[in-house]
Short mmCIF file of C-alpha atoms in Angstrom, two decimals:
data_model
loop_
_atom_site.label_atom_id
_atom_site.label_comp_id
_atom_site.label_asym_id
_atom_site.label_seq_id
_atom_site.Cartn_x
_atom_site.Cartn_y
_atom_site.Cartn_z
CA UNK A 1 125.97 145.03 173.07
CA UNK A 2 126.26 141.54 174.62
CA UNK A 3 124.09 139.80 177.09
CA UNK A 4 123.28 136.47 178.60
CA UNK A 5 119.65 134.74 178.69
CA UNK A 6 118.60 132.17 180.35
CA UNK A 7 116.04 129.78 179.84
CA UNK A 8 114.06 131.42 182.21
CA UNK A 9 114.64 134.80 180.93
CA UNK A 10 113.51 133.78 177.43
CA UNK A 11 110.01 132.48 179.02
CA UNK A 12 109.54 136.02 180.82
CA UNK A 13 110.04 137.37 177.36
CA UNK A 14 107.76 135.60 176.00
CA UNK A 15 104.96 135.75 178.92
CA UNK A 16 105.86 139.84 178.78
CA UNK A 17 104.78 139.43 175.56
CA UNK A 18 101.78 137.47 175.98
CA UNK A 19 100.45 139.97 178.83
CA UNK A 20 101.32 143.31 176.54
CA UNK A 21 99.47 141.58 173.81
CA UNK A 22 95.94 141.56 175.36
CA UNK A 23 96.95 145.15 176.63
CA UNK A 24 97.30 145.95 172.85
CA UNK A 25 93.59 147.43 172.33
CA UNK A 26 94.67 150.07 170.17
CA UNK A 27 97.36 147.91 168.14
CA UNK A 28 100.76 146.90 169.12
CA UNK A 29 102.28 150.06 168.63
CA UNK A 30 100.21 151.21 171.60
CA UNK A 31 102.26 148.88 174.16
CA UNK A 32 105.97 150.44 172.95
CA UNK A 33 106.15 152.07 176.31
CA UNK A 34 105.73 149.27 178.21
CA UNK A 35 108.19 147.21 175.68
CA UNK A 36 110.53 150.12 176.49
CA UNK A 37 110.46 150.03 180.25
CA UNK A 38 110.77 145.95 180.06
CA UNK A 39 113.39 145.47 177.50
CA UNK A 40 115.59 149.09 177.91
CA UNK A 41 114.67 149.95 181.36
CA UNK A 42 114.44 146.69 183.34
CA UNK A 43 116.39 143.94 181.68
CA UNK A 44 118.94 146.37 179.48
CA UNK A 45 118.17 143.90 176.68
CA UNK A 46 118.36 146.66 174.22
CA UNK A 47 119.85 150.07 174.34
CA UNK A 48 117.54 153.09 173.57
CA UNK A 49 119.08 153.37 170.38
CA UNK A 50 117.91 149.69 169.37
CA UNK A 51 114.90 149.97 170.54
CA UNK A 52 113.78 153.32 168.54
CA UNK A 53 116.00 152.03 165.70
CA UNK A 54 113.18 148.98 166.15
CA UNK A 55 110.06 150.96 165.61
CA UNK A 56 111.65 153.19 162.53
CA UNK A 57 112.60 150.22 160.48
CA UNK A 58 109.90 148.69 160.98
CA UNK A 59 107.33 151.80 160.84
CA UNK A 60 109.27 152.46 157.34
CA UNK A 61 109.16 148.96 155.58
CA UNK A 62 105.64 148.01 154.18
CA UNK A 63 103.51 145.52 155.63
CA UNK A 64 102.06 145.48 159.09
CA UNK A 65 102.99 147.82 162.10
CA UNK A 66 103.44 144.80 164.09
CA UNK A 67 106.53 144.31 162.61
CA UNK A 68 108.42 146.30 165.17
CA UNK A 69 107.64 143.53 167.78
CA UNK A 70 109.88 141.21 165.28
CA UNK A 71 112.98 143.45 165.02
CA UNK A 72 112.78 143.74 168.67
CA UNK A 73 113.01 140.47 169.39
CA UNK A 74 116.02 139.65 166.75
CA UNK A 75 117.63 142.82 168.40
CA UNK A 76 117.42 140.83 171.50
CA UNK A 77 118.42 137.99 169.99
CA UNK A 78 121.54 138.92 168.30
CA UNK A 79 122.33 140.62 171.51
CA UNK A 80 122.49 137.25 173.08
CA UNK A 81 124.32 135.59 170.83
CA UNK A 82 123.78 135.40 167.44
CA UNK A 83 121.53 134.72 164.19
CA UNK A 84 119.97 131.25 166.08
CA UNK A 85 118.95 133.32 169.40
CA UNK A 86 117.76 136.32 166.77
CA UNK A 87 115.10 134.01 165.37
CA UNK A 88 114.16 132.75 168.69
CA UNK A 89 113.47 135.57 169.46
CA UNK A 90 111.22 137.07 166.81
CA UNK A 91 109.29 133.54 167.43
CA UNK A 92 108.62 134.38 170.95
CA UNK A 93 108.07 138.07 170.55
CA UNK A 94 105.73 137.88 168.01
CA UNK A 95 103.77 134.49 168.72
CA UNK A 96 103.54 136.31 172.46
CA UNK A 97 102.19 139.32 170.71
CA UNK A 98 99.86 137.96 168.08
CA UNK A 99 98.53 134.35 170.02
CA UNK A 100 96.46 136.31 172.83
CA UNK A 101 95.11 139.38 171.07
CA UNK A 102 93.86 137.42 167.81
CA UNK A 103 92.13 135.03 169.99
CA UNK A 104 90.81 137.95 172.08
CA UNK A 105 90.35 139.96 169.00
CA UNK A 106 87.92 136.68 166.89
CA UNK A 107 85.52 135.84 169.82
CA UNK A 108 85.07 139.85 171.32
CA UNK A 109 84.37 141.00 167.64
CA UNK A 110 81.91 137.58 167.47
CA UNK A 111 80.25 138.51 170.93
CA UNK A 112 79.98 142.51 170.32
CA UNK A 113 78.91 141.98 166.72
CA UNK A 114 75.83 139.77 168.44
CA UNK A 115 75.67 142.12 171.07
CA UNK A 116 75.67 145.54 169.38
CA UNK A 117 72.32 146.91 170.43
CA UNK A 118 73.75 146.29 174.18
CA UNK A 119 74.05 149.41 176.72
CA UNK A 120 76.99 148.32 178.38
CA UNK A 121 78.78 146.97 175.01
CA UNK A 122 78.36 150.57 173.09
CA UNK A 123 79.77 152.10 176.94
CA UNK A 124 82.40 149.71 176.92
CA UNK A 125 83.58 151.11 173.39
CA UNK A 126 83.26 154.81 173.93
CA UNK A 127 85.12 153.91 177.41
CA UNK A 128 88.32 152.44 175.42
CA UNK A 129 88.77 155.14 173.14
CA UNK A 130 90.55 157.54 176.09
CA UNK A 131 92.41 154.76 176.77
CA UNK A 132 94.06 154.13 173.09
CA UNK A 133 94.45 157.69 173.11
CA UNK A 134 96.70 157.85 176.09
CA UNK A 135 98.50 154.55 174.80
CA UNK A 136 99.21 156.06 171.87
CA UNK A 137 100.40 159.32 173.47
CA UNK A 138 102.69 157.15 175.80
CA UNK A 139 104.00 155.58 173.07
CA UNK A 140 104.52 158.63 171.21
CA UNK A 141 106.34 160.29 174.35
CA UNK A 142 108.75 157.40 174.58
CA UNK A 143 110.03 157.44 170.96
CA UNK A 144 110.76 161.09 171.32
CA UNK A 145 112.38 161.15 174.41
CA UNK A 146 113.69 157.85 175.41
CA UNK A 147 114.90 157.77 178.53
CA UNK A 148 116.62 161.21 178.96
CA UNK A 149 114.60 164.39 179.17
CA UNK A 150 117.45 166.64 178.82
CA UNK A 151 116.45 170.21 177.79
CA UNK A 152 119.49 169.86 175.01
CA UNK A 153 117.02 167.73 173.31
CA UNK A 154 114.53 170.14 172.82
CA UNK A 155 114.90 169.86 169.04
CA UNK A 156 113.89 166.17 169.09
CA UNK A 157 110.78 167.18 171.47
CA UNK A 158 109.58 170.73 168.36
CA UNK A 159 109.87 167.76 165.70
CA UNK A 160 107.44 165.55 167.45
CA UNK A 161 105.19 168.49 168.04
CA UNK A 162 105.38 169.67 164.86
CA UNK A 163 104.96 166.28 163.28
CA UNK A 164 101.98 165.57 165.36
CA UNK A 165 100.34 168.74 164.25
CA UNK A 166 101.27 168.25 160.54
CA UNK A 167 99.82 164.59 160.85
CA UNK A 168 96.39 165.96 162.81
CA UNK A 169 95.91 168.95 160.76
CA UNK A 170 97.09 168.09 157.24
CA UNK A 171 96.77 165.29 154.59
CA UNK A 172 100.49 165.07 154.09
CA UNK A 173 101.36 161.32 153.48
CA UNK A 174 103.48 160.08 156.48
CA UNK A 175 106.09 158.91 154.03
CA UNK A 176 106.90 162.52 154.17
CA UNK A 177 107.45 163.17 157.53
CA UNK A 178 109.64 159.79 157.63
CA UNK A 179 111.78 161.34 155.28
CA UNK A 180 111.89 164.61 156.44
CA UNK A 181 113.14 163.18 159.79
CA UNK A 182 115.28 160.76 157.92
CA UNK A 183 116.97 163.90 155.82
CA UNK A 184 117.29 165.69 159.23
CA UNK A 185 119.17 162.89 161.03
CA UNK A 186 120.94 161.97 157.73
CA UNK A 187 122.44 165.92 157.68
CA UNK A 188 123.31 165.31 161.05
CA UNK A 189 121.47 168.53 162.35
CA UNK A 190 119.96 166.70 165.51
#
């Protein structure tokens, strides 16, 4: 995949970024949706294949879970032109990501931890929790279907359900699962 970006494209990128970062209450993985609709959807920055190919590296190497947010932008990168465009843009996808929320993050966990005993503070935390939750399924609902909801793909759609019940109902290390699903694809029997 090839594409051209501007200037002015790579400073929507970035402010796209910025906004899905303070949007990013329940981590960054909770704004995928959003990056999917922006950088599949909208712009065709990335195929759908990139972009899930994105998450599952980066959901599979240790360290942080914001490291998706990096191989997205250096899939966007490469896709406009090459290794110095790949590193611009992990530098503006994840100082856009991290800059806001960390800043949001240090003085809202400073206030609240003052503010604790507050009515409206312990409302205001029970009132984000539905909200993660539906982030999270969102996200969830993306990386399973993409963009096509073709009923051929119904065996994608049982492994997510059955993951998500193995994940809420057992112990079973996720490392599992990622290899279960790895072996699956890797047989070539989805």
């Amino acid at each position: 995949m090839s594409i051209t970006l501007t200037g002015a494209d790579w400073l929507q990128f970035f402010a796209h970024f910025l906004l899905l970062s303070l949007l990013a209450v329940g981590g960054a993985i909770t704004t995928a949706a959003d990056m999917h609709r922006y950088l599949v959807d909208e712009r065709h920055w990335l195929t759908d294949a990139q972009f899930s190919a994105s998450i599952a590296l980066a959901q599979a190497a240790p360290g942080p879970n914001v490291l998706f947010v990096a191989v997205m932008g250096w899939n966007v990168g490469l896709n406009a032109g090459g290794m110095g465009t790949a590193f611009l843009g992990v530098a503006l996808a994840m100082l856009g990501s991290l800059i806001p929320s960390t800043t949001l993050t240090y003085l809202a966990a400073r206030w609240g931890h003052a503010n604790r005993e507050l009515r409206g503070v312990r409302a205001f935390k029970q009132g984000m929790a539905p909200i993660v939750v539906a982030l999270l399924i969102a996200t969830g609902w993306i990386l399973a279907t993409g963009s096509s909801y073709h009923a051929r793909d119904w065996p994608v759609w049982a492994i997510a359900v059955v993951s998500t019940l193995i994940v809420w109902r057992t112990r079973i290390h996720l490392l599992w699962l990622l290899g279960a699903g790895a072996f699956i694809g890797w047989m070539g029997w989805l």
